[in-house]
PDB file of C-alpha atoms and ligand atoms in Angstrom:
ATOM      1  CA  UNK A 929      78.017 -86.149 -35.690  1.00 58.00           C
ATOM      2  CA  UNK A 930      76.033 -83.061 -35.961  1.00 69.00           C
ATOM      3  CA  UNK A 931      74.896 -80.534 -33.431  1.00 74.00           C
ATOM      4  CA  UNK A 932      71.160 -81.259 -32.862  1.00 76.00           C
ATOM      5  CA  UNK A 933      68.867 -78.307 -33.628  1.00 88.00           C
ATOM      6  CA  UNK A 934      66.445 -79.343 -30.725  1.00 96.00           C
ATOM      7  CA  UNK A 935      67.152 -80.752 -27.436  1.00 98.00           C
ATOM      8  CA  UNK A 936      64.343 -81.769 -25.063  1.00 98.00           C
ATOM      9  CA  UNK A 937      66.361 -83.570 -22.544  1.00 98.00           C
ATOM     10  CA  UNK A 938      70.159 -83.835 -22.365  1.00 98.00           C
ATOM     11  CA  UNK A 939      71.997 -87.051 -21.441  1.00 97.00           C
ATOM     12  CA  UNK A 940      75.594 -86.643 -20.735  1.00 98.00           C
ATOM     13  CA  UNK A 941      77.217 -89.806 -19.375  1.00 97.00           C
ATOM     14  CA  UNK A 942      80.613 -88.256 -18.367  1.00 97.00           C
ATOM     15  CA  UNK A 943      79.143 -85.938 -15.735  1.00 98.00           C
ATOM     16  CA  UNK A 944      76.755 -86.652 -12.792  1.00 98.00           C
ATOM     17  CA  UNK A 945      73.317 -85.195 -13.173  1.00 98.00           C
ATOM     18  CA  UNK A 946      72.640 -83.056 -10.183  1.00 97.00           C
ATOM     19  CA  UNK A 947      69.109 -81.788 -11.150  1.00 97.00           C
ATOM     20  CA  UNK A 948      66.626 -81.309 -13.817  1.00 97.00           C
ATOM     21  CA  UNK A 949      64.762 -78.071 -13.567  1.00 95.00           C
ATOM     22  CA  UNK A 950      61.853 -77.106 -15.786  1.00 95.00           C
ATOM     23  CA  UNK A 951      64.154 -75.807 -18.542  1.00 97.00           C
ATOM     24  CA  UNK A 952      67.722 -76.545 -17.384  1.00 98.00           C
ATOM     25  CA  UNK A 953      69.647 -79.806 -16.744  1.00 98.00           C
ATOM     26  CA  UNK A 954      72.356 -79.230 -14.196  1.00 98.00           C
ATOM     27  CA  UNK A 955      75.549 -81.490 -13.918  1.00 98.00           C
ATOM     28  CA  UNK A 956      78.242 -81.511 -11.370  1.00 98.00           C
ATOM     29  CA  UNK A 957      81.641 -80.514 -12.897  1.00 97.00           C
ATOM     30  CA  UNK A 958      84.206 -80.817 -10.166  1.00 89.00           C
ATOM     31  CA  UNK A 959      84.064 -79.591  -6.700  1.00 88.00           C
ATOM     32  CA  UNK A 960      83.087 -76.099  -7.346  1.00 96.00           C
ATOM     33  CA  UNK A 961      81.793 -75.888 -10.855  1.00 98.00           C
ATOM     34  CA  UNK A 962      78.503 -77.016 -12.537  1.00 98.00           C
ATOM     35  CA  UNK A 963      77.449 -77.414 -16.057  1.00 98.00           C
ATOM     36  CA  UNK A 964      74.158 -75.870 -16.933  1.00 98.00           C
ATOM     37  CA  UNK A 965      72.471 -77.125 -20.068  1.00 98.00           C
ATOM     38  CA  UNK A 966      69.620 -74.940 -21.292  1.00 98.00           C
ATOM     39  CA  UNK A 967      67.166 -77.351 -23.142  1.00 98.00           C
ATOM     40  CA  UNK A 968      64.468 -76.342 -25.555  1.00 98.00           C
ATOM     41  CA  UNK A 969      61.775 -77.156 -22.930  1.00 98.00           C
ATOM     42  CA  UNK A 970      59.036 -74.645 -22.434  1.00 96.00           C
ATOM     43  CA  UNK A 971      57.058 -74.406 -19.310  1.00 92.00           C
ATOM     44  CA  UNK A 972      53.647 -72.518 -19.087  1.00 91.00           C
ATOM     45  CA  UNK A 973      51.678 -72.020 -15.871  1.00 89.00           C
ATOM     46  CA  UNK A 974      54.590 -73.952 -14.236  1.00 88.00           C
ATOM     47  CA  UNK A 975      53.897 -76.943 -16.212  1.00 94.00           C
ATOM     48  CA  UNK A 976      56.474 -78.412 -18.666  1.00 96.00           C
ATOM     49  CA  UNK A 977      54.976 -78.657 -22.157  1.00 97.00           C
ATOM     50  CA  UNK A 978      55.434 -81.935 -24.138  1.00 97.00           C
ATOM     51  CA  UNK A 979      56.923 -80.187 -27.108  1.00 96.00           C
ATOM     52  CA  UNK A 980      60.247 -78.453 -27.326  1.00 97.00           C
ATOM     53  CA  UNK A 981      60.679 -75.076 -29.040  1.00 96.00           C
ATOM     54  CA  UNK A 982      63.590 -75.522 -31.645  1.00 95.00           C
ATOM     55  CA  UNK A 983      66.655 -73.542 -30.744  1.00 96.00           C
ATOM     56  CA  UNK A 984      65.135 -71.783 -27.752  1.00 97.00           C
ATOM     57  CA  UNK A 985      67.762 -73.083 -25.349  1.00 98.00           C
ATOM     58  CA  UNK A 986      70.585 -71.592 -27.484  1.00 98.00           C
ATOM     59  CA  UNK A 987      68.745 -68.175 -27.597  1.00 98.00           C
ATOM     60  CA  UNK A 988      68.434 -68.147 -23.814  1.00 98.00           C
ATOM     61  CA  UNK A 989      72.047 -69.062 -23.420  1.00 98.00           C
ATOM     62  CA  UNK A 990      73.154 -66.280 -25.739  1.00 98.00           C
ATOM     63  CA  UNK A 991      70.914 -63.619 -24.302  1.00 98.00           C
ATOM     64  CA  UNK A 992      72.092 -64.607 -20.769  1.00 98.00           C
ATOM     65  CA  UNK A 993      75.713 -64.359 -21.735  1.00 98.00           C
ATOM     66  CA  UNK A 994      75.099 -61.070 -23.386  1.00 98.00           C
ATOM     67  CA  UNK A 995      73.614 -59.508 -20.209  1.00 98.00           C
ATOM     68  CA  UNK A 996      76.119 -61.144 -17.850  1.00 98.00           C
ATOM     69  CA  UNK A 997      78.826 -59.614 -19.791  1.00 98.00           C
ATOM     70  CA  UNK A 998      77.283 -56.163 -20.229  1.00 98.00           C
ATOM     71  CA  UNK A 999      76.274 -55.681 -16.635  1.00 98.00           C
ATOM     72  CA  UNK A1000      79.248 -57.435 -15.042  1.00 98.00           C
ATOM     73  CA  UNK A1001      80.385 -54.288 -13.199  1.00 98.00           C
ATOM     74  CA  UNK A1002      77.348 -54.116 -11.245  1.00 98.00           C
ATOM     75  CA  UNK A1003      77.555 -57.486  -9.509  1.00 98.00           C
ATOM     76  CA  UNK A1004      79.674 -60.680  -9.961  1.00 98.00           C
ATOM     77  CA  UNK A1005      77.912 -63.493 -11.904  1.00 98.00           C
ATOM     78  CA  UNK A1006      78.179 -67.147 -11.777  1.00 98.00           C
ATOM     79  CA  UNK A1007      80.060 -67.503 -15.163  1.00 98.00           C
ATOM     80  CA  UNK A1008      83.353 -69.316 -14.277  1.00 98.00           C
ATOM     81  CA  UNK A1009      85.334 -68.566 -17.521  1.00 96.00           C
ATOM     82  CA  UNK A1010      86.228 -72.354 -17.670  1.00 97.00           C
ATOM     83  CA  UNK A1011      85.891 -73.613 -21.330  1.00 97.00           C
ATOM     84  CA  UNK A1012      83.465 -76.362 -22.066  1.00 97.00           C
ATOM     85  CA  UNK A1013      86.321 -78.631 -23.215  1.00 97.00           C
ATOM     86  CA  UNK A1014      87.701 -78.596 -19.721  1.00 97.00           C
ATOM     87  CA  UNK A1015      84.704 -80.129 -18.178  1.00 97.00           C
ATOM     88  CA  UNK A1016      83.422 -82.233 -21.283  1.00 97.00           C
ATOM     89  CA  UNK A1017      86.438 -83.552 -23.156  1.00 97.00           C
ATOM     90  CA  UNK A1018      84.496 -86.018 -25.184  1.00 97.00           C
ATOM     91  CA  UNK A1019      83.619 -84.250 -28.533  1.00 97.00           C
ATOM     92  CA  UNK A1020      80.393 -86.211 -29.046  1.00 96.00           C
ATOM     93  CA  UNK A1021      79.098 -85.129 -25.608  1.00 97.00           C
ATOM     94  CA  UNK A1022      80.046 -81.549 -26.336  1.00 97.00           C
ATOM     95  CA  UNK A1023      78.213 -81.648 -29.581  1.00 96.00           C
ATOM     96  CA  UNK A1024      74.973 -82.716 -27.764  1.00 96.00           C
ATOM     97  CA  UNK A1025      75.079 -79.336 -25.724  1.00 98.00           C
ATOM     98  CA  UNK A1026      76.920 -77.029 -28.079  1.00 96.00           C
ATOM     99  CA  UNK A1027      75.895 -73.408 -27.820  1.00 97.00           C
ATOM    100  CA  UNK A1028      73.502 -74.174 -24.805  1.00 98.00           C
ATOM    101  CA  UNK A1029      75.999 -75.042 -22.093  1.00 98.00           C
ATOM    102  CA  UNK A1030      77.481 -72.793 -19.305  1.00 98.00           C
ATOM    103  CA  UNK A1031      80.213 -73.687 -16.911  1.00 98.00           C
ATOM    104  CA  UNK A1032      79.360 -71.942 -13.787  1.00 98.00           C
ATOM    105  CA  UNK A1033      80.453 -71.490 -10.262  1.00 98.00           C
ATOM    106  CA  UNK A1034      78.491 -73.684  -7.792  1.00 98.00           C
ATOM    107  CA  UNK A1035      76.996 -71.142  -5.475  1.00 98.00           C
ATOM    108  CA  UNK A1036      74.373 -71.286  -2.588  1.00 97.00           C
ATOM    109  CA  UNK A1037      71.167 -70.115  -4.173  1.00 97.00           C
ATOM    110  CA  UNK A1038      69.218 -67.773  -2.056  1.00 98.00           C
ATOM    111  CA  UNK A1039      65.532 -68.783  -1.428  1.00 97.00           C
ATOM    112  CA  UNK A1040      64.092 -65.640  -2.853  1.00 97.00           C
ATOM    113  CA  UNK A1041      63.187 -64.756  -6.558  1.00 97.00           C
ATOM    114  CA  UNK A1042      64.154 -61.091  -6.966  1.00 98.00           C
ATOM    115  CA  UNK A1043      61.405 -59.832  -9.116  1.00 98.00           C
ATOM    116  CA  UNK A1044      61.517 -56.228 -10.335  1.00 98.00           C
ATOM    117  CA  UNK A1045      58.531 -54.604 -11.987  1.00 98.00           C
ATOM    118  CA  UNK A1046      58.662 -51.417 -14.259  1.00 98.00           C
ATOM    119  CA  UNK A1047      55.114 -51.613 -15.618  1.00 98.00           C
ATOM    120  CA  UNK A1048      51.758 -52.607 -14.092  1.00 98.00           C
ATOM    121  CA  UNK A1049      50.764 -55.964 -15.676  1.00 96.00           C
ATOM    122  CA  UNK A1050      50.017 -59.630 -14.544  1.00 92.00           C
ATOM    123  CA  UNK A1051      49.723 -60.248 -10.792  1.00 93.00           C
ATOM    124  CA  UNK A1052      50.940 -56.661 -10.158  1.00 95.00           C
ATOM    125  CA  UNK A1053      47.874 -55.282 -12.026  1.00 97.00           C
ATOM    126  CA  UNK A1054      45.570 -57.580 -10.282  1.00 96.00           C
ATOM    127  CA  UNK A1055      47.050 -56.590  -6.816  1.00 95.00           C
ATOM    128  CA  UNK A1056      46.776 -52.926  -7.739  1.00 97.00           C
ATOM    129  CA  UNK A1057      43.037 -53.187  -8.780  1.00 97.00           C
ATOM    130  CA  UNK A1058      42.239 -54.927  -5.520  1.00 97.00           C
ATOM    131  CA  UNK A1059      44.343 -52.909  -3.188  1.00 96.00           C
ATOM    132  CA  UNK A1060      45.746 -49.817  -4.890  1.00 96.00           C
ATOM    133  CA  UNK A1061      49.155 -51.304  -4.096  1.00 96.00           C
ATOM    134  CA  UNK A1062      51.666 -53.794  -5.529  1.00 95.00           C
ATOM    135  CA  UNK A1063      52.936 -56.255  -2.958  1.00 92.00           C
ATOM    136  CA  UNK A1064      52.160 -53.734  -0.211  1.00 92.00           C
ATOM    137  CA  UNK A1065      53.912 -50.828  -1.953  1.00 95.00           C
ATOM    138  CA  UNK A1066      51.344 -48.007  -2.405  1.00 95.00           C
ATOM    139  CA  UNK A1067      50.924 -46.346  -5.804  1.00 97.00           C
ATOM    140  CA  UNK A1068      48.999 -43.315  -7.109  1.00 97.00           C
ATOM    141  CA  UNK A1069      45.529 -43.937  -8.110  1.00 97.00           C
ATOM    142  CA  UNK A1070      44.229 -43.987 -11.731  1.00 97.00           C
ATOM    143  CA  UNK A1071      47.015 -46.019 -13.161  1.00 98.00           C
ATOM    144  CA  UNK A1072      46.025 -48.145 -16.219  1.00 98.00           C
ATOM    145  CA  UNK A1073      46.823 -51.606 -17.268  1.00 98.00           C
ATOM    146  CA  UNK A1074      50.361 -51.847 -18.516  1.00 98.00           C
ATOM    147  CA  UNK A1075      51.145 -48.344 -17.495  1.00 98.00           C
ATOM    148  CA  UNK A1076      54.694 -47.509 -16.674  1.00 98.00           C
ATOM    149  CA  UNK A1077      55.366 -47.214 -12.901  1.00 98.00           C
ATOM    150  CA  UNK A1078      56.676 -43.918 -11.485  1.00 95.00           C
ATOM    151  CA  UNK A1079      59.625 -46.082 -10.218  1.00 96.00           C
ATOM    152  CA  UNK A1080      60.624 -49.635 -10.680  1.00 98.00           C
ATOM    153  CA  UNK A1081      59.456 -51.887  -7.833  1.00 98.00           C
ATOM    154  CA  UNK A1082      61.247 -54.650  -6.072  1.00 98.00           C
ATOM    155  CA  UNK A1083      58.525 -57.327  -5.384  1.00 98.00           C
ATOM    156  CA  UNK A1084      60.203 -60.416  -4.116  1.00 97.00           C
ATOM    157  CA  UNK A1085      58.671 -63.893  -4.034  1.00 96.00           C
ATOM    158  CA  UNK A1086      59.392 -67.334  -2.542  1.00 93.00           C
ATOM    159  CA  UNK A1087      61.108 -69.974  -4.827  1.00 89.00           C
ATOM    160  CA  UNK A1088      58.422 -72.706  -5.036  1.00 78.00           C
ATOM    161  CA  UNK A1089      59.282 -76.373  -5.326  1.00 75.00           C
ATOM    162  CA  UNK A1090      58.685 -77.992  -8.761  1.00 67.00           C
ATOM    163  CA  UNK A1091      54.810 -78.194  -9.210  1.00 67.00           C
ATOM    164  CA  UNK A1092      53.830 -75.355  -7.070  1.00 73.00           C
ATOM    165  CA  UNK A1093      53.581 -71.549  -7.638  1.00 77.00           C
ATOM    166  CA  UNK A1094      55.811 -68.812  -6.181  1.00 82.00           C
ATOM    167  CA  UNK A1095      54.254 -66.533  -3.597  1.00 89.00           C
ATOM    168  CA  UNK A1096      54.865 -62.873  -3.154  1.00 92.00           C
ATOM    169  CA  UNK A1097      56.502 -61.857   0.083  1.00 94.00           C
ATOM    170  CA  UNK A1098      57.208 -58.558   1.787  1.00 94.00           C
ATOM    171  CA  UNK A1099      60.694 -57.110   2.116  1.00 96.00           C
ATOM    172  CA  UNK A1100      60.618 -57.897   5.881  1.00 96.00           C
ATOM    173  CA  UNK A1101      60.177 -61.608   4.952  1.00 96.00           C
ATOM    174  CA  UNK A1102      63.111 -61.463   2.686  1.00 97.00           C
ATOM    175  CA  UNK A1103      65.147 -60.040   5.585  1.00 98.00           C
ATOM    176  CA  UNK A1104      63.839 -62.910   7.805  1.00 98.00           C
ATOM    177  CA  UNK A1105      65.113 -65.421   5.133  1.00 97.00           C
ATOM    178  CA  UNK A1106      68.536 -64.098   4.269  1.00 98.00           C
ATOM    179  CA  UNK A1107      69.297 -61.245   6.741  1.00 98.00           C
ATOM    180  CA  UNK A1108      69.117 -57.561   6.393  1.00 98.00           C
ATOM    181  CA  UNK A1109      72.491 -56.907   4.769  1.00 98.00           C
ATOM    182  CA  UNK A1110      71.929 -59.424   1.917  1.00 98.00           C
ATOM    183  CA  UNK A1111      68.383 -58.434   1.498  1.00 98.00           C
ATOM    184  CA  UNK A1112      69.306 -54.699   1.078  1.00 98.00           C
ATOM    185  CA  UNK A1113      72.198 -55.539  -1.358  1.00 98.00           C
ATOM    186  CA  UNK A1114      69.835 -57.874  -3.410  1.00 98.00           C
ATOM    187  CA  UNK A1115      67.223 -55.113  -3.704  1.00 98.00           C
ATOM    188  CA  UNK A1116      69.654 -52.424  -4.762  1.00 98.00           C
ATOM    189  CA  UNK A1117      71.453 -54.795  -7.226  1.00 98.00           C
ATOM    190  CA  UNK A1118      68.251 -56.050  -8.786  1.00 99.00           C
ATOM    191  CA  UNK A1119      66.859 -52.371  -9.259  1.00 98.00           C
ATOM    192  CA  UNK A1120      70.040 -51.331 -10.681  1.00 98.00           C
ATOM    193  CA  UNK A1121      70.419 -54.098 -13.181  1.00 99.00           C
ATOM    194  CA  UNK A1122      66.721 -53.724 -14.232  1.00 99.00           C
ATOM    195  CA  UNK A1123      67.004 -50.010 -14.747  1.00 98.00           C
ATOM    196  CA  UNK A1124      70.108 -50.123 -16.841  1.00 98.00           C
ATOM    197  CA  UNK A1125      68.824 -53.242 -18.907  1.00 98.00           C
ATOM    198  CA  UNK A1126      65.576 -51.525 -19.432  1.00 98.00           C
ATOM    199  CA  UNK A1127      67.053 -48.275 -20.674  1.00 98.00           C
ATOM    200  CA  UNK A1128      69.259 -50.236 -23.082  1.00 98.00           C
ATOM    201  CA  UNK A1129      66.457 -52.439 -24.397  1.00 98.00           C
ATOM    202  CA  UNK A1130      64.081 -49.473 -24.953  1.00 98.00           C
ATOM    203  CA  UNK A1131      66.577 -47.865 -27.246  1.00 97.00           C
ATOM    204  CA  UNK A1132      66.352 -51.039 -29.302  1.00 97.00           C
ATOM    205  CA  UNK A1133      62.610 -51.166 -29.378  1.00 96.00           C
ATOM    206  CA  UNK A1134      62.011 -53.496 -26.478  1.00 97.00           C
ATOM    207  CA  UNK A1135      60.125 -52.742 -23.214  1.00 97.00           C
ATOM    208  CA  UNK A1136      61.212 -54.886 -20.431  1.00 98.00           C
ATOM    209  CA  UNK A1137      57.992 -54.733 -18.456  1.00 97.00           C
ATOM    210  CA  UNK A1138      59.302 -56.934 -15.461  1.00 97.00           C
ATOM    211  CA  UNK A1139      61.968 -59.592 -14.697  1.00 98.00           C
ATOM    212  CA  UNK A1140      63.021 -62.088 -12.241  1.00 98.00           C
ATOM    213  CA  UNK A1141      66.680 -62.358 -11.022  1.00 98.00           C
ATOM    214  CA  UNK A1142      68.151 -65.146  -9.011  1.00 98.00           C
ATOM    215  CA  UNK A1143      71.120 -64.702  -6.709  1.00 98.00           C
ATOM    216  CA  UNK A1144      73.499 -66.911  -4.718  1.00 98.00           C
ATOM    217  CA  UNK A1145      76.403 -66.494  -2.367  1.00 98.00           C
ATOM    218  CA  UNK A1146      79.799 -67.847  -2.458  1.00 98.00           C
ATOM    219  CA  UNK A1147      81.743 -69.155   0.606  1.00 97.00           C
ATOM    220  CA  UNK A1148      82.661 -65.656   1.638  1.00 98.00           C
ATOM    221  CA  UNK A1149      78.869 -64.725   1.553  1.00 97.00           C
ATOM    222  CA  UNK A1150      79.478 -62.468  -1.570  1.00 98.00           C
ATOM    223  CA  UNK A1151      76.301 -61.914  -3.595  1.00 98.00           C
ATOM    224  CA  UNK A1152      76.518 -63.309  -7.184  1.00 98.00           C
ATOM    225  CA  UNK A1153      73.954 -63.145 -10.003  1.00 98.00           C
ATOM    226  CA  UNK A1154      73.103 -66.801 -11.035  1.00 98.00           C
ATOM    227  CA  UNK A1155      70.768 -68.765 -13.214  1.00 98.00           C
ATOM    228  CA  UNK A1156      69.652 -66.838 -16.306  1.00 98.00           C
ATOM    229  CA  UNK A1157      69.795 -63.078 -17.182  1.00 98.00           C
ATOM    230  CA  UNK A1158      66.876 -61.058 -18.566  1.00 98.00           C
ATOM    231  CA  UNK A1159      65.802 -63.521 -21.030  1.00 97.00           C
ATOM    232  CA  UNK A1160      62.234 -63.794 -22.614  1.00 94.00           C
ATOM    233  CA  UNK A1161      61.660 -66.696 -20.106  1.00 93.00           C
ATOM    234  CA  UNK A1162      62.399 -64.691 -16.935  1.00 95.00           C
ATOM    235  CA  UNK A1163      61.055 -61.385 -18.225  1.00 95.00           C
ATOM    236  CA  UNK A1164      58.082 -59.927 -20.028  1.00 94.00           C
ATOM    237  CA  UNK A1165      59.444 -58.222 -23.320  1.00 95.00           C
ATOM    238  CA  UNK A1166      57.078 -55.981 -25.259  1.00 95.00           C
ATOM    239  CA  UNK A1167      57.650 -54.317 -28.671  1.00 95.00           C
ATOM    240  CA  UNK A1168      58.006 -50.613 -27.851  1.00 96.00           C
ATOM    241  CA  UNK A1169      56.141 -49.763 -31.078  1.00 93.00           C
ATOM    242  CA  UNK A1170      52.577 -49.991 -30.594  1.00 87.00           C
ATOM    243  CA  UNK A1171      52.845 -49.762 -26.778  1.00 96.00           C
ATOM    244  CA  UNK A1172      50.045 -47.973 -25.155  1.00 96.00           C
ATOM    245  CA  UNK A1173      48.713 -48.086 -21.538  1.00 97.00           C
ATOM    246  CA  UNK A1174      45.300 -49.421 -21.050  1.00 97.00           C
ATOM    247  CA  UNK A1175      45.668 -52.476 -23.425  1.00 94.00           C
ATOM    248  CA  UNK A1176      47.570 -55.613 -22.804  1.00 89.00           C
ATOM    249  CA  UNK A1177      50.636 -55.530 -25.066  1.00 90.00           C
ATOM    250  CA  UNK A1178      51.601 -58.343 -27.442  1.00 85.00           C
ATOM    251  CA  UNK A1179      54.921 -59.843 -26.233  1.00 84.00           C
ATOM    252  CA  UNK A1180      58.059 -61.566 -27.256  1.00 83.00           C
ATOM    253  CA  UNK A1181      57.873 -64.250 -24.549  1.00 75.00           C
ATOM    254  CA  UNK A1182      55.764 -67.293 -24.120  1.00 78.00           C
ATOM    255  CA  UNK A1183      52.592 -65.080 -23.554  1.00 76.00           C
ATOM    256  CA  UNK A1184      51.922 -66.257 -27.082  1.00 77.00           C
ATOM    257  CA  UNK A1185      51.784 -69.937 -25.895  1.00 90.00           C
ATOM    258  CA  UNK A1186      49.831 -68.886 -22.762  1.00 88.00           C
ATOM    259  CA  UNK A1187      47.237 -67.138 -24.933  1.00 85.00           C
ATOM    260  CA  UNK A1188      46.762 -70.289 -27.105  1.00 91.00           C
ATOM    261  CA  UNK A1189      46.575 -72.483 -24.013  1.00 94.00           C
ATOM    262  CA  UNK A1190      43.764 -70.356 -22.543  1.00 92.00           C
ATOM    263  CA  UNK A1191      41.583 -71.031 -25.660  1.00 93.00           C
ATOM    264  CA  UNK A1192      41.595 -74.793 -24.704  1.00 95.00           C
ATOM    265  CA  UNK A1193      39.812 -76.554 -21.920  1.00 94.00           C
ATOM    266  CA  UNK A1194      43.085 -77.494 -20.092  1.00 95.00           C
ATOM    267  CA  UNK A1195      42.964 -77.422 -16.399  1.00 95.00           C
ATOM    268  CA  UNK A1196      46.757 -76.323 -16.229  1.00 94.00           C
ATOM    269  CA  UNK A1197      47.689 -79.518 -14.480  1.00 94.00           C
ATOM    270  CA  UNK A1198      50.174 -82.030 -16.038  1.00 95.00           C
ATOM    271  CA  UNK A1199      50.083 -83.347 -18.564  1.00 95.00           C
ATOM    272  CA  UNK A1200      50.033 -80.403 -20.784  1.00 96.00           C
ATOM    273  CA  UNK A1201      48.542 -80.612 -24.290  1.00 97.00           C
ATOM    274  CA  UNK A1202      50.629 -80.576 -27.504  1.00 97.00           C
ATOM    275  CA  UNK A1203      50.993 -77.396 -29.335  1.00 95.00           C
ATOM    276  CA  UNK A1204      50.195 -77.128 -33.077  1.00 94.00           C
ATOM    277  CA  UNK A1205      53.293 -76.840 -35.312  1.00 94.00           C
ATOM    278  CA  UNK A1206      52.548 -73.209 -36.326  1.00 92.00           C
ATOM    279  CA  UNK A1207      52.402 -72.094 -32.620  1.00 92.00           C
ATOM    280  CA  UNK A1208      55.784 -73.889 -32.027  1.00 94.00           C
ATOM    281  CA  UNK A1209      57.246 -72.268 -35.095  1.00 93.00           C
ATOM    282  CA  UNK A1210      55.953 -68.798 -34.277  1.00 92.00           C
ATOM    283  CA  UNK A1211      57.165 -69.015 -30.713  1.00 93.00           C
ATOM    284  CA  UNK A1212      60.784 -70.019 -31.847  1.00 95.00           C
ATOM    285  CA  UNK A1213      60.651 -67.030 -34.026  1.00 94.00           C
ATOM    286  CA  UNK A1214      59.627 -64.804 -31.252  1.00 93.00           C
ATOM    287  CA  UNK A1215      62.568 -65.809 -29.133  1.00 95.00           C
ATOM    288  CA  UNK A1216      64.879 -65.325 -32.172  1.00 95.00           C
ATOM    289  CA  UNK A1217      63.488 -61.789 -32.780  1.00 95.00           C
ATOM    290  CA  UNK A1218      64.046 -60.721 -29.138  1.00 95.00           C
ATOM    291  CA  UNK A1219      67.665 -61.779 -29.312  1.00 97.00           C
ATOM    292  CA  UNK A1220      68.120 -59.992 -32.692  1.00 97.00           C
ATOM    293  CA  UNK A1221      66.737 -56.845 -31.330  1.00 96.00           C
ATOM    294  CA  UNK A1222      68.689 -57.013 -27.986  1.00 97.00           C
ATOM    295  CA  UNK A1223      72.158 -58.100 -29.224  1.00 95.00           C
ATOM    296  CA  UNK A1224      71.955 -57.146 -32.855  1.00 90.00           C
ATOM    297  CA  UNK A1225      72.880 -60.719 -33.786  1.00 76.00           C
TER     298      UNK A1225
HETATM  299  N1  ADP B1456      75.422 -70.868 -10.171  1.00 54.97           N
HETATM  300  C1  ADP B1456      74.552 -71.600  -9.537  1.00 54.97           C
HETATM  301  N2  ADP B1456      74.611 -72.336  -8.393  1.00 54.97           N
HETATM  302  C2  ADP B1456      73.672 -72.980  -7.819  1.00 54.97           C
HETATM  303  N3  ADP B1456      72.441 -73.131  -8.340  1.00 54.97           N
HETATM  304  C3  ADP B1456      72.183 -72.550  -9.581  1.00 54.97           C
HETATM  305  C4  ADP B1456      73.138 -71.739 -10.160  1.00 54.97           C
HETATM  306  N4  ADP B1456      72.654 -71.218 -11.194  1.00 54.97           N
HETATM  307  C5  ADP B1456      71.262 -71.668 -11.287  1.00 54.97           C
HETATM  308  N5  ADP B1456      71.035 -72.444 -10.322  1.00 54.97           N
HETATM  309  C6  ADP B1456      69.787 -73.105  -9.983  1.00 54.97           C
HETATM  310  O1  ADP B1456      69.636 -74.140 -11.135  1.00 54.97           O
HETATM  311  C7  ADP B1456      68.198 -74.130 -11.429  1.00 54.97           C
HETATM  312  C8  ADP B1456      67.992 -73.850 -12.993  1.00 54.97           C
HETATM  313  O2  ADP B1456      67.151 -74.745 -13.656  1.00 54.97           O
HETATM  314  P1  ADP B1456      65.727 -74.149 -14.004  1.00 54.97           P
HETATM  315  O3  ADP B1456      65.227 -75.122 -15.232  1.00 54.97           O
HETATM  316  O4  ADP B1456      65.709 -72.680 -14.405  1.00 54.97           O
HETATM  317  O5  ADP B1456      64.891 -74.394 -12.675  1.00 54.97           O
HETATM  318  P2  ADP B1456      63.464 -73.995 -12.281  1.00 54.97           P
HETATM  319  O6  ADP B1456      62.470 -75.107 -12.730  1.00 54.97           O
HETATM  320  O7  ADP B1456      63.633 -73.981 -10.834  1.00 54.97           O
HETATM  321  O8  ADP B1456      63.253 -72.766 -12.897  1.00 54.97           O
HETATM  322  C9  ADP B1456      67.483 -73.178 -10.518  1.00 54.97           C
HETATM  323  O9  ADP B1456      66.881 -73.999  -9.499  1.00 54.97           O
HETATM  324  C10 ADP B1456      68.570 -72.316 -10.121  1.00 54.97           C
HETATM  325  O10 ADP B1456      68.325 -71.733  -8.791  1.00 54.97           O
HETATM  326 MG1   MG B1457      64.313 -71.031 -13.878  1.00 54.97          MG
END
């Protein structure tokens, strides 16, 4: 038995599969725990691509663990501290998911994607050009593409079902969905996590342009950070050297794949096209480089 380098889809027979997300397979592990397996699936434009990126799931798992540990004093997170052996005693099953599994507390996910933006890019840039604001938050005029914002912005969105796209919502709508107290706590925590992480990353040559956090609550209603933490999948990472407002920066995330897909005549509906081997290899290398720079590993 050897640990597989690439995993497109897990199949553990000793646990009950609860859900497959675009990237993660989620198993029940007792009454209050879950096993999250991060596969090598890659989604672009909200469609799962047919080819896995070798080792990507392990990079995402290590990067998430790194941030959960580093930022644990700001907000509790979903890591349970339960070792993998305790929920997956069969060694062969363990090998299948080695390095890409997390035993987490089962929490109630809040129906909001907590997006924080530090730079003007993507839909934020489009919004600004049209309205002079991002998600209704007014900004000074004359800002350029990819420019650093005077202050990081909390720009929440809905959590769309598989196959549809997230939609931006105002803070009042967040209050309507989860109540004022949780909404304010979420905003404060998300901005605090982003600011600390962005400052740390910048020292290591990475700009975290924006990111998406997910939160859940336990039975007592306490806010917890769940899902993944500041990975190249949930964030835009740019190399700090060569950064200059006015041009769209190259990035460490799947922008690379998106750019390639834009050169094809694909309508962005499933099924997605295969990627050429060099795009797969270069994307895998981008993920590893982001990890190396952030964690020094
Ligand atoms: N601790 C947790 N408790 C409950 N649900 C969680 C927890 N951590 C993550 N999740 C949910 O598990 C799913 C992760 O799988 P993923 O592949 O990222 O899904 P998606 O396609 O929705 O992005 C998400 O729906 C996320 O909200
Ligand atoms: Mg996700």
